[in-house]
């Protein structure tokens, strides 16, 4: 008896990985724009008069509406009611509009405009928010920073909406298949957006020998247009899949106010939520200041203007080498033949050393910090597979927190000791940045898969929404705090490459200490309650 098997787009490996690539590229572009000003903090002070407080307030504004207008919850409701396709396109449109506003705010056209005058005269006092100390603006904040903050708030709403939408889309296309691998791959590609931003934002700002910070943001706007195109193509593919399967779009349980009491009374929830906010607050806000921190702590001598190391060509070459590092390292994890596996790994390591050498020759803080996600791309699949098959998630959280503390303390106290030693300082910086990137893989790889073991399955969707909301509080607060601490501990310093970063880095290390203590507490709770955090995710 013959049986006809109906195949769908989801059954084709090429089509489902194409769907993943479309979603991942959209997030890749979003990650680039998220930190588009981070590697040019010094130029923003020189070109637009943004001190560290203004810069930090602007950077924290990205998640302001998510925290104080509860937009994360609203985004979850939109996703639940409208489905993946609509929400993916909507998030891309919102990100693009926000990006355009931010670009106009830092452009020359804004200077001297009526809009600049309005922002100078207004938004200097926001009732209630000022009293609570949480206003996204302040008296004396440059008008361009205020307007840019408005655009960045809008972008942040779209970016968070995109984040939860991409996860749902991956589950839809890969259910019953390589879900963990697909999520790890999407995360790896998105992380490369950080490195891309660090390399190309200063490149465009200084292109042609004339500094223009608006060119960097314009580059980000073009990428957001590409992200919108990617989501539209995904919309068409996803619609065709539903037409083939006859399925309605999957919906998670919506966020319910009644769930809050159950969640907040759960010790496991608080351990995960606090670990999340502490760890991510020590990483993402740091990224926004990392390039300037290196500029202040390294002795960098720009190469001769007519040399290869100062040419635009070297930027492209270095970026291609970075892609080889990431692609070869990531692919080596999935090779069954030993010679191919170790061959790709060797290629990745050789390319990484070459990349680091080029960063040294360029004497460029931004290209030095761009190695941050490269080790994470290499080891994320390894760590995810280890947790799936061997367990030890709680132990990984502890190890990740220890590495985080060591890295921030190294930046604070060891790196400044090598100022004046060109080679020594850069070597210390490279090693510390790579280790920090590794710790960035340890914690997410063990934290997120542990949530279902800690929280009642009936409220898991609502718990994730609350965890993300609490995480966003830290992502709003700490960029602002770092800026304020920098200004307070560097009175009278006007040269943006001469700040003392000791106090902000110690503050971030303290977040790591708190995360470490919570990690140990989690291990204790795991033993007492038998949560299975140290056990493998795959039991069959």
XYZ file of C-alpha atoms in Angstrom:
540
model
C 0.000 0.000 0.000
C 1.441 3.317 -0.980
C 1.199 6.376 1.190
C 1.623 9.950 0.033
C 3.592 12.157 2.389
C 2.846 15.864 2.143
C 6.055 17.862 2.458
C 6.083 21.475 3.571
C 8.677 24.255 3.530
C 9.499 23.311 7.112
C 10.496 19.800 5.994
C 13.146 21.246 3.694
C 16.395 21.915 5.579
C 17.328 24.601 3.055
C 14.038 26.478 3.489
C 13.886 26.378 7.275
C 17.509 27.524 7.537
C 16.698 30.264 5.027
C 13.865 31.377 7.317
C 16.308 31.376 10.232
C 18.847 33.376 8.220
C 16.250 36.039 7.418
C 15.327 36.435 11.093
C 18.950 36.293 12.256
C 20.058 38.934 9.729
C 17.313 41.258 10.932
C 18.593 40.870 14.512
C 22.177 41.241 13.280
C 21.287 44.654 11.837
C 19.443 45.572 15.034
C 22.473 44.701 17.188
C 24.674 46.905 15.015
C 22.400 49.914 15.402
C 21.978 49.285 19.129
C 25.655 50.140 19.741
C 26.251 52.376 16.723
C 27.495 55.290 18.882
C 29.443 53.189 21.392
C 32.797 53.147 19.546
C 32.614 56.901 18.806
C 31.854 58.237 22.301
C 34.918 60.488 22.067
C 33.688 61.930 18.762
C 30.218 62.590 20.184
C 31.834 64.714 22.907
C 34.022 66.559 20.406
C 31.378 67.009 17.671
C 28.130 67.384 19.636
C 29.215 68.314 23.163
C 27.870 65.162 24.826
C 29.604 64.597 28.162
C 29.522 61.169 29.818
C 26.246 61.919 31.604
C 24.529 62.884 28.341
C 26.002 59.858 26.572
C 24.941 57.490 29.357
C 21.435 58.971 29.553
C 21.039 58.526 25.805
C 22.290 54.922 25.916
C 19.948 54.032 28.772
C 16.973 55.557 26.963
C 16.798 52.565 24.606
C 14.842 50.501 27.139
C 13.068 53.386 28.913
C 9.632 52.714 27.420
C 10.047 48.970 27.893
C 10.586 49.554 31.616
C 8.335 52.497 32.507
C 5.597 52.154 29.877
C 5.617 48.335 30.178
C 6.054 48.044 26.420
C 7.574 44.580 26.822
C 4.209 43.371 28.076
C 2.416 45.198 25.254
C 4.781 43.614 22.713
C 3.959 40.180 24.118
C 0.245 40.879 23.763
C 0.723 42.073 20.152
C 2.687 38.920 19.356
C 0.053 36.726 20.942
C -2.847 38.408 19.156
C -1.289 39.109 15.747
C 1.246 36.292 15.329
C 4.880 36.097 14.254
C 4.570 37.487 10.730
C 2.798 40.730 11.553
C 4.875 41.367 14.669
C 8.175 40.746 12.858
C 7.368 43.351 10.199
C 5.933 45.776 12.768
C 9.065 45.522 14.921
C 11.282 46.237 11.894
C 9.178 49.282 10.959
C 9.319 50.642 14.524
C 13.107 50.116 14.660
C 13.542 51.888 11.312
C 11.458 54.909 12.352
C 13.370 55.194 15.632
C 16.691 54.875 13.775
C 15.721 57.668 11.367
C 14.863 59.998 14.258
C 18.193 59.262 15.928
C 20.055 59.894 12.667
C 18.381 63.278 12.183
C 19.190 64.220 15.785
C 22.952 63.824 15.234
C 22.967 65.216 11.672
C 24.159 68.685 10.689
C 20.602 69.501 9.550
C 19.414 69.404 13.172
C 21.908 72.078 14.237
C 20.264 75.492 14.225
C 16.824 74.109 13.372
C 13.601 75.056 15.105
C 13.465 71.517 16.450
C 16.832 71.998 18.149
C 15.549 75.178 19.791
C 12.400 73.413 20.975
C 14.340 70.581 22.565
C 16.706 73.102 24.181
C 13.796 74.971 25.752
C 11.674 71.937 26.688
C 11.869 68.558 28.402
C 14.126 70.018 31.089
C 11.721 68.952 33.801
C 9.407 65.937 33.675
C 6.941 65.897 36.601
C 7.125 62.812 38.823
C 9.949 61.263 36.790
C 12.322 63.993 37.984
C 11.187 63.551 41.573
C 11.807 59.804 41.315
C 15.176 60.375 39.636
C 14.266 58.321 36.548
C 13.700 61.018 33.922
C 15.117 60.248 30.461
C 16.116 63.916 30.139
C 17.627 66.558 32.403
C 18.184 70.297 32.431
C 21.270 71.132 30.397
C 21.169 67.948 28.335
C 22.152 68.796 24.715
C 19.131 69.114 22.447
C 20.603 66.616 19.988
C 20.955 64.052 22.788
C 17.340 64.606 23.881
C 15.937 64.104 20.395
C 18.263 61.155 19.774
C 16.982 59.627 23.022
C 13.404 59.899 21.739
C 14.375 58.012 18.590
C 16.360 55.455 20.584
C 13.377 54.801 22.874
C 11.269 53.982 19.834
C 14.024 51.805 18.391
C 14.294 49.961 21.718
C 10.591 49.126 21.647
C 10.962 47.577 18.198
C 14.174 45.766 19.123
C 12.681 44.040 22.173
C 9.589 43.153 20.154
C 11.862 41.662 17.487
C 13.767 39.633 20.089
C 10.726 37.789 21.398
C 9.318 37.415 17.862
C 12.485 35.792 16.498
C 12.464 33.202 19.300
C 8.857 32.285 18.489
C 9.629 32.115 14.776
C 12.546 29.737 15.335
C 10.397 27.416 17.425
C 7.721 27.432 14.725
C 10.095 26.465 11.905
C 12.318 24.077 13.864
C 9.925 22.317 16.238
C 10.866 18.668 16.483
C 14.172 19.394 14.779
C 17.358 21.382 15.557
C 15.757 24.011 17.806
C 18.749 24.460 20.164
C 21.221 24.617 17.284
C 19.030 27.122 15.434
C 18.757 29.379 18.499
C 22.493 29.148 19.110
C 23.207 30.006 15.483
C 20.872 33.003 15.583
C 22.533 34.232 18.782
C 26.012 33.791 17.283
C 25.151 35.794 14.165
C 23.478 38.526 16.205
C 26.574 38.784 18.418
C 28.682 39.399 15.335
C 26.682 42.599 14.986
C 28.609 43.971 17.972
C 31.955 43.362 16.256
C 30.642 44.780 12.975
C 29.513 47.933 14.753
C 32.870 48.378 16.497
C 34.733 48.165 13.195
C 32.495 50.106 10.822
C 30.986 52.871 12.976
C 34.378 54.671 13.388
C 35.211 53.775 9.770
C 32.216 55.700 8.421
C 32.583 58.537 10.946
C 36.139 59.244 9.727
C 35.667 58.310 6.058
C 37.357 60.732 3.672
C 39.339 62.429 6.410
C 36.402 64.590 7.523
C 34.753 63.521 10.784
C 30.959 63.218 10.633
C 29.173 61.237 13.344
C 25.942 61.282 11.350
C 27.522 59.031 8.697
C 27.865 56.245 11.252
C 24.196 56.486 12.202
C 23.208 56.722 8.530
C 25.048 53.408 8.000
C 22.857 51.951 10.760
C 19.696 53.343 9.136
C 20.590 51.618 5.845
C 20.999 48.350 7.761
C 17.576 48.817 9.368
C 16.098 49.180 5.859
C 17.732 45.848 5.017
C 16.265 44.365 8.223
C 12.791 45.471 7.122
C 13.285 43.787 3.737
C 14.403 40.579 5.492
C 11.242 40.513 7.633
C 9.011 41.126 4.618
C 10.580 38.172 2.785
C 10.130 36.094 5.954
C 6.459 37.213 6.046
C 5.914 35.727 2.583
C 7.700 32.455 3.459
C 5.836 32.067 6.745
C 2.490 32.772 5.101
C 3.188 30.077 2.508
C 4.085 27.600 5.279
C 0.753 28.197 7.012
C -1.069 27.771 3.716
C 0.638 24.384 3.293
C -0.001 23.139 6.826
C -3.407 24.699 7.335
C -2.282 25.651 10.842
C -3.084 28.866 12.611
C -0.071 30.677 14.017
C 1.010 29.275 17.361
C 0.239 31.361 20.411
C 1.726 31.183 23.856
C -0.414 31.807 26.908
C -0.831 35.593 27.158
C 0.563 37.568 30.078
C -2.001 37.623 32.894
C -2.031 39.972 35.867
C -3.200 37.067 38.034
C 0.080 35.256 37.322
C 2.187 37.945 38.994
C 1.441 36.796 42.532
C 2.356 33.181 41.748
C 5.585 34.216 40.065
C 6.752 36.744 42.660
C 6.281 34.210 45.452
C 8.583 31.727 43.717
C 12.178 31.757 45.016
C 13.438 30.216 41.777
C 12.029 33.116 39.785
C 13.828 35.695 41.923
C 17.141 33.887 41.708
C 16.963 33.733 37.922
C 15.630 37.282 37.500
C 18.271 38.826 39.764
C 21.059 36.774 38.176
C 19.854 37.945 34.795
C 19.720 41.640 35.638
C 23.070 41.588 37.473
C 24.953 39.735 34.780
C 23.551 41.524 31.747
C 23.933 44.900 33.474
C 27.654 44.187 33.798
C 27.978 43.325 30.092
C 25.703 45.368 27.818
C 26.236 48.792 29.457
C 29.984 48.057 29.509
C 29.915 47.504 25.731
C 28.756 51.090 25.284
C 31.835 52.450 27.067
C 34.413 49.743 26.311
C 36.079 51.450 23.340
C 36.479 54.718 25.228
C 37.797 52.780 28.243
C 40.487 51.233 26.031
C 41.320 54.635 24.548
C 41.899 55.914 28.087
C 44.005 52.956 29.275
C 46.091 52.019 26.231
C 48.966 53.864 24.628
C 47.835 54.028 21.016
C 49.905 55.741 18.329
C 47.941 56.187 15.079
C 49.822 54.863 12.029
C 51.069 57.234 9.366
C 48.194 58.591 7.271
C 49.759 57.299 4.051
C 50.388 53.752 5.339
C 48.317 50.649 4.601
C 47.303 50.429 8.294
C 45.548 53.794 8.085
C 43.769 53.110 4.785
C 40.085 52.197 4.375
C 41.179 48.928 2.750
C 42.560 47.506 5.999
C 39.140 47.863 7.635
C 37.539 45.673 4.975
C 40.350 43.109 5.101
C 40.187 42.894 8.887
C 36.430 42.444 8.805
C 36.709 39.613 6.263
C 39.276 37.907 8.513
C 36.896 38.342 11.466
C 34.148 36.580 9.491
C 36.548 33.722 8.746
C 37.323 33.423 12.484
C 33.626 33.240 13.337
C 32.480 31.009 10.466
C 35.334 28.483 10.725
C 35.142 28.319 14.526
C 31.367 27.909 14.544
C 31.371 25.303 11.758
C 34.100 23.231 13.450
C 31.610 22.255 16.165
C 29.423 20.346 13.730
C 31.983 18.314 11.794
C 32.041 14.559 12.358
C 35.328 13.998 10.540
C 38.250 14.757 12.846
C 40.517 16.137 10.121
C 37.857 18.574 8.930
C 36.906 19.557 12.485
C 40.448 20.331 13.601
C 41.308 21.875 10.252
C 38.503 24.425 10.627
C 39.472 25.021 14.255
C 43.097 25.660 13.231
C 41.928 28.044 10.496
C 39.818 29.916 13.044
C 42.698 30.243 15.521
C 45.204 31.352 12.854
C 42.693 33.895 11.551
C 42.075 35.154 15.103
C 45.811 35.700 15.664
C 45.999 37.492 12.301
C 43.036 39.673 13.242
C 44.639 40.593 16.574
C 47.913 41.453 14.871
C 46.090 43.749 12.451
C 44.291 45.424 15.358
C 47.675 46.037 16.990
C 49.140 47.495 13.807
C 46.122 49.750 13.349
C 46.460 50.983 16.971
C 42.665 51.103 17.038
C 40.693 50.666 20.260
C 37.498 49.837 18.369
C 39.094 47.027 16.359
C 40.672 45.659 19.554
C 37.332 45.456 21.342
C 35.688 43.930 18.262
C 37.184 40.534 19.243
C 34.665 40.463 22.126
C 32.056 38.188 20.488
C 34.471 36.000 18.497
C 35.309 33.457 21.209
C 31.625 33.428 22.170
C 30.682 32.438 18.604
C 33.195 29.591 18.762
C 32.185 28.111 22.121
C 28.428 28.816 22.313
C 27.505 25.553 20.488
C 29.962 23.632 22.680
C 28.469 25.018 25.894
C 24.889 24.501 24.740
C 25.625 20.905 23.799
C 27.405 20.333 27.121
C 24.438 21.583 29.146
C 22.074 19.495 27.007
C 24.079 16.284 27.448
C 26.068 16.710 30.694
C 24.259 19.366 32.731
C 26.131 21.515 35.294
C 24.105 24.638 34.488
C 24.371 26.076 38.012
C 28.133 25.494 38.065
C 28.430 27.301 34.731
C 26.610 30.290 36.200
C 29.150 30.418 39.027
C 32.099 30.101 36.628
C 30.694 32.785 34.335
C 30.311 35.189 37.270
C 33.888 34.519 38.425
C 35.250 35.274 34.950
C 33.151 38.448 34.816
C 34.625 39.701 38.115
C 38.179 38.893 37.042
C 37.790 40.708 33.725
C 36.369 43.946 35.136
C 39.001 44.049 37.893
C 41.705 43.440 35.286
C 40.411 46.369 33.249
C 40.262 48.507 36.401
C 43.651 47.767 37.985
C 45.924 45.678 35.732
C 45.419 47.305 32.321
C 46.339 50.849 33.537
C 49.648 49.446 34.842
C 50.644 48.677 31.240
C 49.918 52.157 29.924
C 53.086 53.142 28.132
C 53.772 49.563 27.079
C 52.247 49.380 23.618
C 52.537 45.616 23.201
C 51.864 44.619 26.819
C 48.733 46.726 27.171
C 47.183 45.470 23.949
C 47.975 41.823 24.785
C 46.326 42.196 28.220
C 43.337 43.897 26.577
C 42.904 41.162 23.960
C 43.093 38.326 26.494
C 40.686 39.999 28.911
C 38.167 40.852 26.186
C 38.201 37.299 24.836
C 37.691 35.846 28.327
C 34.837 38.289 28.942
C 33.273 37.093 25.697
C 33.608 33.503 26.896
C 31.842 34.325 30.163
C 29.120 35.990 28.103
C 28.501 32.567 26.542
C 28.628 30.619 29.802
C 25.828 32.450 31.539
C 23.160 32.648 28.780
C 23.857 29.032 27.752
C 23.098 27.868 31.279
C 20.628 30.506 32.505
C 17.834 30.416 29.935
C 17.499 26.619 29.652
C 17.224 26.526 33.469
C 14.141 28.737 33.704
C 11.605 25.957 32.983
C 13.162 23.924 35.826
C 12.745 26.776 38.301
C 9.334 28.180 37.436
C 5.937 26.504 37.298
C 5.197 25.503 33.701
C 1.739 27.095 33.877
C 3.246 30.581 34.239
C 6.433 30.176 32.205
C 5.426 32.703 29.536
C 4.500 35.314 32.114
C 7.700 34.591 34.039
C 9.827 35.237 30.961
C 8.009 38.534 30.381
C 8.747 39.649 33.947
C 12.393 38.502 33.754
C 12.916 40.507 30.569
C 11.244 43.518 32.184
C 13.517 43.309 35.242
C 16.536 42.847 32.959
C 15.590 46.028 31.104
C 15.618 47.972 34.376
C 19.333 47.216 34.662
C 19.961 47.996 30.991
C 18.330 51.394 31.515
C 19.969 52.200 34.850
C 23.605 51.210 34.456
C 24.561 53.077 31.250
C 23.247 56.177 33.004
C 25.098 55.360 36.250
C 28.390 54.708 34.457
C 28.142 58.121 32.785
C 27.355 59.897 36.045
C 30.153 58.092 37.919
C 32.616 58.946 35.146
C 31.789 62.648 35.325
C 31.810 62.641 39.126
C 35.218 60.938 39.380
C 36.822 62.956 36.565
C 36.060 66.600 37.435
C 37.488 69.062 34.962
C 38.581 66.393 32.453
C 37.662 67.565 28.952
C 39.819 65.212 26.870
C 37.589 62.147 26.204
C 40.664 59.895 26.067
C 41.886 60.803 29.558
C 39.074 59.525 31.805
C 39.824 57.341 34.816
C 37.489 54.330 34.490
C 38.438 52.684 37.807
C 35.237 53.536 39.697
C 32.762 52.431 36.956
C 34.687 49.170 36.439
C 34.713 48.396 40.167
C 30.959 49.047 40.187
C 30.514 46.502 37.377
C 32.759 44.007 39.198
C 30.498 44.374 42.248
C 27.576 43.298 40.058
C 29.603 40.189 39.258
C 30.204 39.529 42.969
C 26.465 39.767 43.642
C 25.799 37.412 40.709
C 28.386 34.982 42.087
C 26.668 34.899 45.490
C 23.321 34.292 43.808
C 24.898 31.513 41.765
C 25.988 29.743 44.954
C 22.507 30.312 46.420
C 21.026 28.726 43.301
C 23.208 25.639 43.771
C 21.968 25.343 47.379
C 18.324 25.686 46.326
C 18.911 23.152 43.559
C 20.215 20.572 46.068
C 17.404 21.183 48.566
C 14.522 21.242 46.093
C 15.899 18.759 43.557
C 15.384 21.130 40.636
C 17.824 19.251 38.416
C 19.915 22.245 37.363
C 23.066 20.140 37.403
C 21.397 17.397 35.370
C 21.392 17.178 31.556
C 18.495 18.725 29.621
C 18.369 15.622 27.402
C 17.381 12.618 29.493
C 16.579 10.080 26.791
